Amino acid sequence: MTKKILNVENINKYFQVKSKKALFRKPASVHVLNDISFELLEGETLSIVGESGCGKTTLGRCLVRGMDASSGNVYYHTEDGQQIDFLKLKGKHSKQYRRNIQMIFQDPYSSLSPRMSVFDIIAEPLIANFKLSKSEVEQKVMEIAEKTGLNVNYLQRYPHAFSGGQRQRIAIARALIMRPRLIVCDEAVSALDVSIQAQIINLLKDLQEQFQITYIFISHDLSIVQNISDRVAVMHLGKIVELATTESLFSSPKHPYTEALMSAVPQPDPELKKSRIILEGEMPNPANPPSGCHFHPRCAYKTEKCVQQAPELRQVADNHFTACHYAEELNLQGVQDETASAI
Amino acid sequence: MTTQAARTEQPLLSVQDLKIQIQMDNGVMHAVDGVDFDIYKGKTLGLVGESGCGKSLTSRSIISINPKECETTGNIVYHSESEKALNNLNLLSLPPTGKKIRSIRGRKIAMIFQEPMTAFSPMYTIGNQIMEAILIHRTKDKKEAKKIALEMLAKVGISDQEKRFDQYPHEFSGGMRQRAMISMALSCNPELLIADEPTTALDVTIQAQVLELMRELQKELGMAILLVTHDLGIIAQMCDEVAVMYLGKIVEQAPVKEIFYNPKHPYTKGLLKSMPRLGGTKSKRLDSIEGSVPMPIDMPPMCGFYERCKDRIEGVCNTKAVPKTYISDQHSVRCFLYSDQLEGEAQ
């Protein structure tokens, strides 16, 4: 567990936005990812949470190189201990390592080609990467299909014949067939119904145990995140504001934003009377972020210092990093242990 | 079988034996199959279920806005205290484009939708669209209508209303748009608000704001709410009574605490267990419900949950239709495990 698999250092991403009003003005740029750094250990699940527009999907895409980061480095640690600058790979080299990092997308209705049979969808990455005989491909596809709980008799059908949960299994099978070491799951269960969601989460956990896969799990749903991850990174407006082990984060959050996020989750317990923290206003516009700490306009604990000075991500406890000036002084409210589990 | 003790209070709206059928290429789909429920003044009824269970069709049929393909039968009886002409009116018997339903739709029964971007027309300003409803139902005076619209915008917490009034939907953020839609729906003081997944498209923090707003406005205006959602967390926080739908039928109906602390139907139990909740730990596996929802096309009379049910009784659950059983006055369930009929046969 202590072996590193990915080292992300100071990733920045800018999007150019054309101004509609002035034709010849230099296009403005939006700072979508702001100096993101973290380490990823082999076999762990790191969740990235935040509201829409905070840059969590962009970060995921930069890591699989579905998009190029504007600056920064991602070092990939191979199994034999080499360090490779992942973002600078080109051509053949790129292909060799990129197959180790796969991605699963949110919407299984748009991420699978409607014109390919399920067998072809799952086999495509194999055929593109390796020279294998037909029977070898077939054998591998069958094996993976079984592992992901797909009915092997239905593989000649097309995606439209499958339900949402089944389609997500197909997407997982397609990612898994390359035997990746890292899978980036971008809201992989958000589009599914509750009962199906639980099936897919269990499947992801089982596969992790079986193949020692590392996950980056991008989600906005804190209850799922708590259930699946070892560590959690909370993002706000392109920055990681808190990074900690799941236990530490949920029992004693150190950033007011994390506290507010947790408090906002509606709990399935009608008697649970908790003092809800309801954030006023909305996420600030990333094209024109507020001064100092980006969270200060919505923060209940802000002071003059927060308006002027942006806090750095710093260590406040063992394995617990946060970007708040007052992390030590504030007594923030976490989530109590599961007490009301009557059912 | 215990019988339901009649509530003394008259319900605002009573849905009785509602059935919606859709003709498909491969048979008749029973999208909604015999749904009954009552909505009372000032109370919130939650309609919860997975996608495809018929919860949206049920809520839409109340104001007759389902697509033409839906063959709807049953009764939806509306009781209005304030207007004699609308008392004891069967909404389903009214022609869906007629004058009478149009005088109810938007004025007495209003609806808010899931996706505020598609619910607003992009071609008109927000103010214009809110004013439209007011001009039809409340006043003919444009100045007064604008005044009411501005008041409504203020009530739902939109600042700078004068400026916002003249903006187009695309200039609003998701949360703002949903607020604007609520203000539009409430602009005629409806007696019933139907909210179809009102916060599904929103972030948790914005969702908390919108739910809080709905609760406050309900307290202030005293309207009834029919809340359609798939999120049990929202149900727990918002509702007085809950109806759990599966495959076009209400499988369990009870006050909110009964549903969460004393669930009876295996599907309700399964749903509650499969939900990841804050306070759990990683090592814990979720209890999932196996399989997926079947298509309700030409179903024989049997329990729709049979194939996925852990407690199914072969030869009973898959051979006949499940009757409604009352566990207590207000708690009903459709499951043979609690049915007297079954015990009678066993003896």
Short mmCIF file of C-alpha atoms in Angstrom, two decimals, chain B residues 52 58 65 71 112 248 309:
data_model
loop_
_atom_site.label_atom_id
_atom_site.label_comp_id
_atom_site.label_asym_id
_atom_site.label_seq_id
_atom_site.Cartn_x
_atom_site.Cartn_y
_atom_site.Cartn_z
CA GLY B 52 -39.61 4.22 -14.73
CA THR B 58 -48.85 10.04 -11.86
CA ILE B 65 -50.31 17.31 -19.03
CA GLU B 71 -54.70 6.30 -21.82
CA ILE B 112 -42.32 22.91 -10.68
CA GLY B 248 -46.66 1.48 -11.48
CA CYS B 309 -37.46 -10.18 -3.77
#
